[in-house]
Short mmCIF file of C-alpha atoms and ligand atoms in Angstrom, two decimals:
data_model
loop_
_atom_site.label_atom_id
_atom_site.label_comp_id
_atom_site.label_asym_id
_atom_site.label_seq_id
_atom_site.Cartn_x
_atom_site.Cartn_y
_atom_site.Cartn_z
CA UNK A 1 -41.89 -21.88 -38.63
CA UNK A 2 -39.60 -23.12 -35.87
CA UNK A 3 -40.17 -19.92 -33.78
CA UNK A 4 -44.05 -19.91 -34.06
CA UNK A 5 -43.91 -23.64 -33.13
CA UNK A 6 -42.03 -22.42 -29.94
CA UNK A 7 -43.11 -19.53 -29.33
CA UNK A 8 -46.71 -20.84 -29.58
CA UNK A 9 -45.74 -23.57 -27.15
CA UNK A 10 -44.49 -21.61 -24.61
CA UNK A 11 -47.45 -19.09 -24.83
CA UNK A 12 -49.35 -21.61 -24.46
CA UNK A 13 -47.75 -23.24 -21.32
CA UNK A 14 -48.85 -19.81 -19.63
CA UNK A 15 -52.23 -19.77 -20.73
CA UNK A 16 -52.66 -23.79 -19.05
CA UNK A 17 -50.89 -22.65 -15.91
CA UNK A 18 -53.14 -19.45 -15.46
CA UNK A 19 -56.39 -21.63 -16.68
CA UNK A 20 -55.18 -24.01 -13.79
CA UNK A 21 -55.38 -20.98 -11.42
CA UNK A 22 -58.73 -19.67 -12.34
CA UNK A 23 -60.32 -23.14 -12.60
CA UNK A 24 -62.50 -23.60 -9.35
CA UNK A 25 -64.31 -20.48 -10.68
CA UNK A 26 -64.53 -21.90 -14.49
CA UNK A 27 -62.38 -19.82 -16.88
CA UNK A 28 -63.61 -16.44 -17.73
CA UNK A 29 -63.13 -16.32 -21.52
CA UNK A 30 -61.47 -18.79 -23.56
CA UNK A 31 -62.05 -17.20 -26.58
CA UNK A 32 -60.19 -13.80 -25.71
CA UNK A 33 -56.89 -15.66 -24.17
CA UNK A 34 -56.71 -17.76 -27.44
CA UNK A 35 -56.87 -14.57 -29.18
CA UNK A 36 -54.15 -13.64 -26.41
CA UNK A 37 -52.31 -16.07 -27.21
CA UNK A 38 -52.36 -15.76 -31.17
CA UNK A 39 -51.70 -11.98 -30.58
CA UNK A 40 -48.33 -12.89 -28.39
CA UNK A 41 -47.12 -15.11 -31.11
CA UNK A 42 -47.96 -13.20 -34.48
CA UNK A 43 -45.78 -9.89 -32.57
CA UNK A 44 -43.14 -12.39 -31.97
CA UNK A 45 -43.14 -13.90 -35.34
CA UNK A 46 -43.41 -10.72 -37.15
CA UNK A 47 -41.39 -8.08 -34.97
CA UNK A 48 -39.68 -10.54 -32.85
CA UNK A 49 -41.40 -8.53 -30.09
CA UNK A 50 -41.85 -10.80 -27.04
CA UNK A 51 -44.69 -10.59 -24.55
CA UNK A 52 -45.88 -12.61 -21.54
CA UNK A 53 -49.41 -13.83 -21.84
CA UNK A 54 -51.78 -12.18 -19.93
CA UNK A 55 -54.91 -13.68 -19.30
CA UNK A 56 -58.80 -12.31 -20.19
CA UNK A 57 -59.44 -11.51 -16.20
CA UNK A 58 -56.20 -9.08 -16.07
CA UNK A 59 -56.38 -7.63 -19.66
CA UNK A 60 -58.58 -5.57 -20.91
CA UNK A 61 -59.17 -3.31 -24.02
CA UNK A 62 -60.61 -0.39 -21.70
CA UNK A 63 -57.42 -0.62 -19.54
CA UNK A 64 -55.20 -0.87 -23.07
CA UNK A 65 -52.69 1.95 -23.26
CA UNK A 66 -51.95 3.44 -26.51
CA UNK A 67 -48.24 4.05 -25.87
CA UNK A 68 -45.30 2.55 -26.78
CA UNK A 69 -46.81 -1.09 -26.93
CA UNK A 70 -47.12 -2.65 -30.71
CA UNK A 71 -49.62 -5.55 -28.98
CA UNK A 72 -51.40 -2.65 -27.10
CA UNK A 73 -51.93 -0.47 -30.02
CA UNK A 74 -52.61 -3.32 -32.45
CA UNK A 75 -55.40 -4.86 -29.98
CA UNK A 76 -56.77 -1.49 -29.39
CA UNK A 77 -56.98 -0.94 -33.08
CA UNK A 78 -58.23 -4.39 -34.19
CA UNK A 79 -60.98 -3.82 -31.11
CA UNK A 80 -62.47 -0.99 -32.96
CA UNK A 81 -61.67 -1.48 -36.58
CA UNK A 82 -65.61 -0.73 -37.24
CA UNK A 83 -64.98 2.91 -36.13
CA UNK A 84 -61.87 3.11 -37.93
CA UNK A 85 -63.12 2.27 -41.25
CA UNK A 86 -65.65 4.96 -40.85
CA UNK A 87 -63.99 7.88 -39.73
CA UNK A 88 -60.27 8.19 -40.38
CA UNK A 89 -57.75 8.27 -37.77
CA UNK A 90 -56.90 11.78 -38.03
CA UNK A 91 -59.91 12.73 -37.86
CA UNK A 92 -60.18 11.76 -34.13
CA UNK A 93 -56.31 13.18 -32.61
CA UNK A 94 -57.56 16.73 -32.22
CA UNK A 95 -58.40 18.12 -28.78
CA UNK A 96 -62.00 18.25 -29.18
CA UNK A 97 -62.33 14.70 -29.83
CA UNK A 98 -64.17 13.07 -26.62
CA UNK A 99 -62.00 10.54 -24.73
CA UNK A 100 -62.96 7.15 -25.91
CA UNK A 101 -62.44 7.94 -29.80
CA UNK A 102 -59.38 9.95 -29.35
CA UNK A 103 -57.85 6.72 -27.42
CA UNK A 104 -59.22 4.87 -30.68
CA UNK A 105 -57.35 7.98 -32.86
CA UNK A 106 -53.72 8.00 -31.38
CA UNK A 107 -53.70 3.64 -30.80
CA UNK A 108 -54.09 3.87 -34.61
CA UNK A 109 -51.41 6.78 -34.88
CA UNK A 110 -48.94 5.23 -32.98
CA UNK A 111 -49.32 1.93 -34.96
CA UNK A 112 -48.33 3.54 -37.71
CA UNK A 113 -45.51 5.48 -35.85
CA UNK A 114 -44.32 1.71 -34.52
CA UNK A 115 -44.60 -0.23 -38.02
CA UNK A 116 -42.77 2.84 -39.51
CA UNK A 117 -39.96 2.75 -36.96
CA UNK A 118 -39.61 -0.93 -37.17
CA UNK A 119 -39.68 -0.94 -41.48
CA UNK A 120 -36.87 2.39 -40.95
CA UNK A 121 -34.80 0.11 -38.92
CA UNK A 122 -34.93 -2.79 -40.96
CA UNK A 123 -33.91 -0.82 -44.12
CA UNK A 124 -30.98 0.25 -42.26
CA UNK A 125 -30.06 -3.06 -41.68
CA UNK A 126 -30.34 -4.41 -45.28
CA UNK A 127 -28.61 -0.80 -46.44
CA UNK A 128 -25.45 -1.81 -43.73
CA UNK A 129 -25.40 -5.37 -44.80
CA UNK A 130 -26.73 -6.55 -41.64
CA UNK A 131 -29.23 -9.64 -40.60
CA UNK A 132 -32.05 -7.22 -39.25
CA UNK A 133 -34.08 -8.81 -36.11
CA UNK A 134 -34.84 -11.97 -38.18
CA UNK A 135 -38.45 -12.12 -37.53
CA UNK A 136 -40.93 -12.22 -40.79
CA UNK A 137 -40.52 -8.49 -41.09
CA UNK A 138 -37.35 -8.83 -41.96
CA UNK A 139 -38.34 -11.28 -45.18
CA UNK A 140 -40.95 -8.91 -45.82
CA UNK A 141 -39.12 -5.49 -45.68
CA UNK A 142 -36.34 -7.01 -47.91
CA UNK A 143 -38.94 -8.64 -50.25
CA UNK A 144 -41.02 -5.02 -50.49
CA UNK A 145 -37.90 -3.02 -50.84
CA UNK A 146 -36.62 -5.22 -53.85
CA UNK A 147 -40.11 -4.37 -55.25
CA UNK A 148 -40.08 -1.12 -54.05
CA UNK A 149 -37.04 -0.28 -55.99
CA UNK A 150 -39.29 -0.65 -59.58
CA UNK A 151 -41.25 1.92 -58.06
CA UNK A 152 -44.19 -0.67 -57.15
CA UNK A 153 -44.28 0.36 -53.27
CA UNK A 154 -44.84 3.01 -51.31
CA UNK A 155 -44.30 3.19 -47.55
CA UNK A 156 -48.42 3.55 -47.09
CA UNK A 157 -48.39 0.63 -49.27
CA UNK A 158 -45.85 -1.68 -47.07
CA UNK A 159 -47.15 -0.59 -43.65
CA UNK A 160 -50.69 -1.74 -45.13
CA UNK A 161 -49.12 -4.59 -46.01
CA UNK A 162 -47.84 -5.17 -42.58
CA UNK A 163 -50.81 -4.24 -40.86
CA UNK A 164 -53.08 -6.67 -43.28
CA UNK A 165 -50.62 -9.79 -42.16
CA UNK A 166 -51.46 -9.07 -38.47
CA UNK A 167 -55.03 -7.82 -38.52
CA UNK A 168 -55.88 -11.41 -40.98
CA UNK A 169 -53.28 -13.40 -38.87
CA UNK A 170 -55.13 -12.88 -35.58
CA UNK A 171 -58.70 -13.73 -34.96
CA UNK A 172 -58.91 -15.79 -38.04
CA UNK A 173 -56.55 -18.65 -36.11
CA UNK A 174 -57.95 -17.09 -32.53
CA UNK A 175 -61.60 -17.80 -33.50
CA UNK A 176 -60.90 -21.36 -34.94
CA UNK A 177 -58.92 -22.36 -31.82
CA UNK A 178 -61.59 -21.16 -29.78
CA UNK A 179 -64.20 -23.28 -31.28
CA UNK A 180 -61.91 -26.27 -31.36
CA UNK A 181 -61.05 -25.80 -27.48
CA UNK A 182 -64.59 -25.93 -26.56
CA UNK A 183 -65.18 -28.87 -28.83
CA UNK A 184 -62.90 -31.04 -27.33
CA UNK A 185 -64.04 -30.30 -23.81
CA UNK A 186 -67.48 -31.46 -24.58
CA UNK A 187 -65.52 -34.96 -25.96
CA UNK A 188 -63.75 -36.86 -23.46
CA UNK A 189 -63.25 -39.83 -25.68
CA UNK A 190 -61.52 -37.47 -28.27
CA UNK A 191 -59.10 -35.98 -25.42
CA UNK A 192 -58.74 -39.88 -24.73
CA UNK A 193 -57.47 -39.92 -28.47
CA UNK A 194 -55.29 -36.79 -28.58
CA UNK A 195 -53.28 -38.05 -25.43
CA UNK A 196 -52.79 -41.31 -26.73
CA UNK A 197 -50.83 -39.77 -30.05
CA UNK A 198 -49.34 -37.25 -28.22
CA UNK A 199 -47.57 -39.17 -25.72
CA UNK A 200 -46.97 -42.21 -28.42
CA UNK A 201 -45.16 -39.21 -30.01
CA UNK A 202 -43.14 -37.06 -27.40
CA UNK A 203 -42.41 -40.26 -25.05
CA UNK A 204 -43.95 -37.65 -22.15
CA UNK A 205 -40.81 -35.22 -22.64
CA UNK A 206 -41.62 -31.49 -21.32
CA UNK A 207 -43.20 -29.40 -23.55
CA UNK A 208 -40.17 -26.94 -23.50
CA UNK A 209 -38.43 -30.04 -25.04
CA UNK A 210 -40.62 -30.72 -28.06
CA UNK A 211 -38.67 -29.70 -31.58
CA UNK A 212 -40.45 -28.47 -34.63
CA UNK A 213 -40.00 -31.94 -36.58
CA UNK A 214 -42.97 -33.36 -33.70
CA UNK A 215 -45.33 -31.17 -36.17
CA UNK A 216 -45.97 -33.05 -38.83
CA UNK A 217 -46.19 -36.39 -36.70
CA UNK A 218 -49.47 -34.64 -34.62
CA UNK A 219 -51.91 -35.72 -37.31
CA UNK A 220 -54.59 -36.37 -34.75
CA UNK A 221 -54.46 -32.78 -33.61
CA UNK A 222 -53.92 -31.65 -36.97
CA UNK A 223 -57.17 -33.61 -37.95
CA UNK A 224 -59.07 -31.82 -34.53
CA UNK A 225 -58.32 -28.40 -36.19
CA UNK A 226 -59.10 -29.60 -40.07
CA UNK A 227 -62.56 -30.68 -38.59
CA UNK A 228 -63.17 -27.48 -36.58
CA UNK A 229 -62.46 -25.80 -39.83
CA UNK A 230 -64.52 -27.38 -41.85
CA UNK A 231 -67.59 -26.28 -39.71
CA UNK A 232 -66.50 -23.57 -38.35
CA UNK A 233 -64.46 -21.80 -41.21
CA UNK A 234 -63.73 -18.21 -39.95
CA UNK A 235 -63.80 -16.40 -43.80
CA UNK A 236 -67.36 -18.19 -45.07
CA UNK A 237 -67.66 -16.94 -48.30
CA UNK A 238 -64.89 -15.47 -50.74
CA UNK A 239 -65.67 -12.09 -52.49
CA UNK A 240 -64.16 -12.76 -56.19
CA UNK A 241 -64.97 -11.98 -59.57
CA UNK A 242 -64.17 -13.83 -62.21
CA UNK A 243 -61.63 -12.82 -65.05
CA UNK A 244 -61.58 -11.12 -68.44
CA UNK A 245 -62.73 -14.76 -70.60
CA UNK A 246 -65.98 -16.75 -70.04
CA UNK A 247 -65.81 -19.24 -67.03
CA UNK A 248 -68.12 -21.87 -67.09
CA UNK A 249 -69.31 -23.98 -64.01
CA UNK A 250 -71.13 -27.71 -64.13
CA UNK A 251 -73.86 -27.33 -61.52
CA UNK A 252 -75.56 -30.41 -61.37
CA UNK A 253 -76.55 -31.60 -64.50
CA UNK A 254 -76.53 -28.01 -65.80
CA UNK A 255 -73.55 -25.98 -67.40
CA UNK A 256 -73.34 -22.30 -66.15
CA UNK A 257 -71.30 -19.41 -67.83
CA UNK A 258 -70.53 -16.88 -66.16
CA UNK A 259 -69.67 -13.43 -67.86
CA UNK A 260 -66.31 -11.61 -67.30
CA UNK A 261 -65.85 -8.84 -64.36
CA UNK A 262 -69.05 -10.63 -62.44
CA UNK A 263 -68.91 -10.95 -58.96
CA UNK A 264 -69.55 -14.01 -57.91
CA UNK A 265 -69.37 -15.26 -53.86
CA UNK A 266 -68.05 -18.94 -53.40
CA UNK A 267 -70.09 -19.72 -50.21
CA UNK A 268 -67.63 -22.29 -48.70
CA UNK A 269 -69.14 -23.16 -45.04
CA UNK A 270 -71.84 -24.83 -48.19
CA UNK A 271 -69.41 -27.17 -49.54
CA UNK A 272 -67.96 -28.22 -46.67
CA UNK A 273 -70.92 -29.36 -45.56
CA UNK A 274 -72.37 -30.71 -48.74
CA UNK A 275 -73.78 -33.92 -47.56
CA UNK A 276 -72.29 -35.28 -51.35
CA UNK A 277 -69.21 -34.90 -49.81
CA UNK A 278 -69.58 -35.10 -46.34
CA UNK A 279 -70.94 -37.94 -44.51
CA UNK A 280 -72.95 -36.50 -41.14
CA UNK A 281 -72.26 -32.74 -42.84
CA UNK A 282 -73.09 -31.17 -39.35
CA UNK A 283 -71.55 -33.49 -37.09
CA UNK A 284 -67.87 -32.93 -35.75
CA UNK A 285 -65.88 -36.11 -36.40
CA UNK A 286 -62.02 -35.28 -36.52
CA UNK A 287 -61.38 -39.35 -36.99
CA UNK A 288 -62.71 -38.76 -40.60
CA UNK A 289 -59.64 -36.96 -41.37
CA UNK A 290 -57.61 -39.72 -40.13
CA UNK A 291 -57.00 -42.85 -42.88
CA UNK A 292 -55.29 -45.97 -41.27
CA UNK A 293 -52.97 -48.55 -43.56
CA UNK A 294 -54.85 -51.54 -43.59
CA UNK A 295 -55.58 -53.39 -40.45
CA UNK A 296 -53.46 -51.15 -37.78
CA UNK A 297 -54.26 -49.19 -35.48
CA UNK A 298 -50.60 -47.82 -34.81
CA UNK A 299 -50.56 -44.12 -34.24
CA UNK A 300 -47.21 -44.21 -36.71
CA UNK A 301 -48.89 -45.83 -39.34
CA UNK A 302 -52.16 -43.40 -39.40
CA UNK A 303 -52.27 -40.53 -42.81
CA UNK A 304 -54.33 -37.63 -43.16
CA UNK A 305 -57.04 -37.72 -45.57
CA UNK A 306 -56.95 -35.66 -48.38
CA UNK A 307 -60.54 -34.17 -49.39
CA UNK A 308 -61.35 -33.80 -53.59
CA UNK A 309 -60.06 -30.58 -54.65
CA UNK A 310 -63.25 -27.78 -54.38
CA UNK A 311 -64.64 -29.45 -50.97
CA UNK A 312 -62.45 -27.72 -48.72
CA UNK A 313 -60.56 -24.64 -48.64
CA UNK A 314 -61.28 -22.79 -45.75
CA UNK A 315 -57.58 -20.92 -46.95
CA UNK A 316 -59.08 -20.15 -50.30
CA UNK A 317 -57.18 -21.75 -53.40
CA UNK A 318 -54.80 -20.25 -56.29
CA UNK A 319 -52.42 -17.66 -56.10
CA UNK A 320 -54.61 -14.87 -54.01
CA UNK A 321 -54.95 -18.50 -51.08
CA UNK A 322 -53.95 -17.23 -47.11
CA UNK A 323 -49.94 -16.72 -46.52
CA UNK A 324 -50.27 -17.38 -43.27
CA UNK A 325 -52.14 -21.16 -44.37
CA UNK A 326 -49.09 -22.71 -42.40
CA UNK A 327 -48.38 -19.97 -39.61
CA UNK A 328 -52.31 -20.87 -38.39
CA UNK A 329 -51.56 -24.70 -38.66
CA UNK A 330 -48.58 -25.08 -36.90
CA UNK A 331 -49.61 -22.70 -33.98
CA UNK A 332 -53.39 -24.80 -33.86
CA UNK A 333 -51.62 -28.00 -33.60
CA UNK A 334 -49.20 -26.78 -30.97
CA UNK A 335 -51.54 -25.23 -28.80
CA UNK A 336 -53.96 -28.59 -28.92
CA UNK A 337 -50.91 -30.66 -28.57
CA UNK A 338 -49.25 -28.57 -25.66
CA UNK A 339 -52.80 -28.30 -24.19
CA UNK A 340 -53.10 -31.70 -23.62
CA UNK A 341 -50.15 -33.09 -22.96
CA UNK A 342 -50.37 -32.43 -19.42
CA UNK A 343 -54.38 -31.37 -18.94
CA UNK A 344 -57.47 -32.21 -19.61
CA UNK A 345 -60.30 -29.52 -20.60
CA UNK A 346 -63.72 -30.48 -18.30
CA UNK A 347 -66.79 -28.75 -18.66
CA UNK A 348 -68.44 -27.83 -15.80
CA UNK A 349 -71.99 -29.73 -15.48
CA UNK A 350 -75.13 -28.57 -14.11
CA UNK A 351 -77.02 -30.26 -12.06
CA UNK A 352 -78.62 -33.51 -13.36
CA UNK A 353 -76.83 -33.07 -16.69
CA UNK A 354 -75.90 -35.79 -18.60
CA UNK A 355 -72.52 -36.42 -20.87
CA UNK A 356 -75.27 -36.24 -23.64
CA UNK A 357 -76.46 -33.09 -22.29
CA UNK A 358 -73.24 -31.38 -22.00
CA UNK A 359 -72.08 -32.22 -25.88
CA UNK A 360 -75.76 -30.60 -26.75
CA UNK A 361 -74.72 -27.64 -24.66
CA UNK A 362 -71.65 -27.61 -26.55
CA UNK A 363 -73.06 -27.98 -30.30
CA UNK A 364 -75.15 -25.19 -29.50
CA UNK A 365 -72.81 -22.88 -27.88
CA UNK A 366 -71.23 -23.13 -31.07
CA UNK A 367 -73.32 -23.05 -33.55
CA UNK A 368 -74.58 -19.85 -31.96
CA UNK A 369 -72.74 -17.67 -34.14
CA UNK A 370 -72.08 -14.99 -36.55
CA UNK A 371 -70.07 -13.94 -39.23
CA UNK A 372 -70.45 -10.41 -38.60
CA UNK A 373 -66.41 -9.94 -39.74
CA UNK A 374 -65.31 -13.35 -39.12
CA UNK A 375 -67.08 -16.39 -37.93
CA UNK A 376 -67.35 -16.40 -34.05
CA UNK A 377 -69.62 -18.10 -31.08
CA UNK A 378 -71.78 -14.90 -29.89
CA UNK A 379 -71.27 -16.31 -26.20
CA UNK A 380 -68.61 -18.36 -25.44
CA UNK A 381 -68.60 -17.77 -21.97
CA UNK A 382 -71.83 -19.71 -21.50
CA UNK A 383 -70.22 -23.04 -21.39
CA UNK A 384 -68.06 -22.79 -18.51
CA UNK A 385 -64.47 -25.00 -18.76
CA UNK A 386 -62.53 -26.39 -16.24
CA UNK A 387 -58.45 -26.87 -17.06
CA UNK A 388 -57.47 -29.79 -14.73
CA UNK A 389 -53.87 -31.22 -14.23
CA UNK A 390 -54.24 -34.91 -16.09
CA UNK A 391 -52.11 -36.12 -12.50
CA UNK A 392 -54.79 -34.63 -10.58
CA UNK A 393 -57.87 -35.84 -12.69
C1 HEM B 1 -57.21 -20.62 -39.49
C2 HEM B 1 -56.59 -19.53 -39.84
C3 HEM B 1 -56.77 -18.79 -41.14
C4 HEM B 1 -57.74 -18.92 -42.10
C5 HEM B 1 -58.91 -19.88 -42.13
C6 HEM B 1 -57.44 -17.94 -43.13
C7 HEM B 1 -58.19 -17.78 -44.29
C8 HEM B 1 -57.93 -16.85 -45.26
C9 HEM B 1 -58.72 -16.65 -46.44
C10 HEM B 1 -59.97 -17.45 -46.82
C11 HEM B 1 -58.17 -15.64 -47.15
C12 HEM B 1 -58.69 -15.04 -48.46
C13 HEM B 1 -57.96 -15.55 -49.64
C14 HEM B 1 -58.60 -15.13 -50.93
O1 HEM B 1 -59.14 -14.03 -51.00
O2 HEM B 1 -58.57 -15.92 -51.87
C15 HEM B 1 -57.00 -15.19 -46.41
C16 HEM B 1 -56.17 -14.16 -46.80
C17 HEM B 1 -55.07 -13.74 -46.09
N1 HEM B 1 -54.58 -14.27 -44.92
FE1 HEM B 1 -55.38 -15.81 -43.89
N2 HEM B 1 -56.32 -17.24 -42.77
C18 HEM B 1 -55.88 -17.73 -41.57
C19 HEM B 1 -54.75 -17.33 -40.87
C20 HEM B 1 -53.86 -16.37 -41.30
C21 HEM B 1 -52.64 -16.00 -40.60
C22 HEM B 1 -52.13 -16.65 -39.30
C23 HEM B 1 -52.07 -14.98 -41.31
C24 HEM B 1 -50.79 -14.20 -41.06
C25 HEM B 1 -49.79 -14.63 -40.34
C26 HEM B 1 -52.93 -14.71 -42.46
C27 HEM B 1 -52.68 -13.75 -43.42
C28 HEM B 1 -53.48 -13.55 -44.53
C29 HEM B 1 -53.23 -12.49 -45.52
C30 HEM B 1 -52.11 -11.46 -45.46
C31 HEM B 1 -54.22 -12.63 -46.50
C32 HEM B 1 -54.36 -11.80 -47.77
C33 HEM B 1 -55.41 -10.77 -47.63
C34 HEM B 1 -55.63 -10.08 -48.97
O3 HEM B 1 -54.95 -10.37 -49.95
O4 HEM B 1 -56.54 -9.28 -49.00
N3 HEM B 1 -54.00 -15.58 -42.42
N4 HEM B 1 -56.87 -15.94 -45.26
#
């Protein structure tokens, strides 16, 4: 986790320094350089494959080519995933196939060419007893190989695996740090909040400075993305069906059974905002996450609060939970934490608004939103944000 934690910092160092450059104008899409960012970090942490961040004015999926590039071909692909589900990619590399889908047919071609290259040259490794490039494909191949070698695996098998780790690994965290980034601009006081731990904690040392163990100490951060999770959880309901035996389920006062093989569809943006669990369901509070010993109000002394099991689990639960639970954490708190260290996130105010008006603005923004594959705003680009240097504010 050390790498995403740096790697993740130093992505996001870019993305403040070209937010900084595009702010007179009001940045053009926060949601697609978070998504940018996310993107830049899962290729490093999986194929230790390092790229700058580019942000949403200078990249975009139309100008995407479908060479060489993992990122390009994996954005390309996870762009139009809709299209790909419905006609295979074969299907769309012959010469009659009009320009737009063919691009769509050899990005999802030369995925596969990439992620079989990259698995070939890993297995080499392990076969001459060497390290391999050490990112998480490395701990995968080995893991899938030792499987493989009962006969469970088959190449199609492990690149789907592969592929499933970076298609669920990127707008899942993306989405969420959108949401959160917006959230926080329409909450100066919060901002107030964050600075005050993060500076408690990293004594104002550089960014470039901060080491891995800082994680654990953000708990405000951490807290700012639990909350934005808890409203704004990107999978909202979990497909499952129960077992072979009888399950039964206390609703209420009443006891349910459910049959074996039925499907059943745990709607979890419900629970989590189950006012008999939640105080202010709908509201966004990240201090409710945050317990304080008795009578302090040291930033050392604060602990996270820890919800009853079944009223949140925006990972799922159980064996089948998210792998990449702590690859998302670690990257949201970094990017909050790096964020605003040195900046502060404005939102730009139109004329005669008030604070109270611009947090409406907000609320709405997000709560405009669909969970057409994962939960997103439909327009984030109608609050405009402002990054400002916190010297310069
Ligand atoms: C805030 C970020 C994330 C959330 C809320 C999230 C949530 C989830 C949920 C709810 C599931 C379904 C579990 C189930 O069916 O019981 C899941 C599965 C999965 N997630 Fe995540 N995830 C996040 C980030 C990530 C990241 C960063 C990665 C990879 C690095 C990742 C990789 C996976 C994989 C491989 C699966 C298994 C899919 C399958 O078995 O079909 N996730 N995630």
């Amino acid at each position: 986790m050390k790498f995403v934690w740096q790697e993740t910092l130093r992505q996001t160092c870019a993305m403040i320094s070209y937010w900084c450059d595009q702010s007179a104008a009001g940045i053009p899409n926060v949601q697609r350089d978070a998504r940018t960012v996310t993107m830049n970090v899962l290729a490093s942490t999986v194929f230790r494959e390092t790229y700058d961040f580019v942000g949403s004015a200078n990249l975009k999926v139309s100008n995407l080519s479908t060479a060489e590039s993992f990122r390009d071909a994996l954005l390309l692909v996870h762009h139009y995933i809709i299209h790909l589900m419905v006609i295979p990619y074969r299907y769309l590399l012959g010469p009659w196939v009009p320009g737009k889908l063919s691009k769509i047919g050899f990005a999802a071609f030369n995925l596969e060419q990439i992620m079989t290259k990259v698995v070939a040259e890993e297995k080499a490794a392990i076969e001459d007893g060497k390290p391999g490039s050490g990112g998480l494909i490395t701990s995968l191949v080995r893991t899938i190989d030792h499987i493989s070698k009962r006969g469970a695996l088959t190449l199609k098998e492990m690149l789907g695996n592969i592929f499933l780790i970076n298609f669920a690994g990127l707008d899942t965290t993306a989405n969420v740090l959108a949401f959160m980034i917006i959230r926080i601009a329409g909450e100066p006081d919060i901002q107030d909040w964050l600075y005050e731990e993060i500076t408690t904690l990293t004594e104002g040392r550089p960014v470039q400075d901060w080491e891995y163990e800082l994680f654990p100490k953000f708990k405000r951060c951490y807290a700012v993305f639990l909350e934005t999770l808890r409203l704004y959880a990107p999978v909202t309901g979990l497909p499952k069906m129960t077992g072979r035996g009888m399950q039964a389920i206390q609703i209420g006062e009443q006891l349910v059974t459910i049959p074996p093989g039925t499907d059943v569809f745990p709607m979890l943006l419900g629970v989590q905002t189950d006012p008999q669990h939640w105080d202010d369901p709908f509201v966004w509070k990240p201090k409710r996450w945050i317990v304080c010993a008795e009578g302090s109000a040291e930033v050392d002394s604060e602990a996270l609060l820890v919800p009853r099991k079944g009223t949140f689990f925006p990972w799922a639960e159980g064996p089948q939970g998210c792998v990449g639970k702590k690859v998302s954490q670690v990257e949201s708190v970094a990017v909050l934490a790096a964020l605003l260290a040195t900046n502060r996130m404005h939102i730009k105010n139109k004329p005669g608004e008030t604070e109270d008006g611009i947090r409406k603005r907000v609320e709405y923004c997000c709560d405009d939103n669909n969970s057409n594959v994962l939960l997103q705003m439909n327009n984030p680009t109608q609050i405009e944000l402002e990054c400002v240097e916190t010297s310069k504010d």
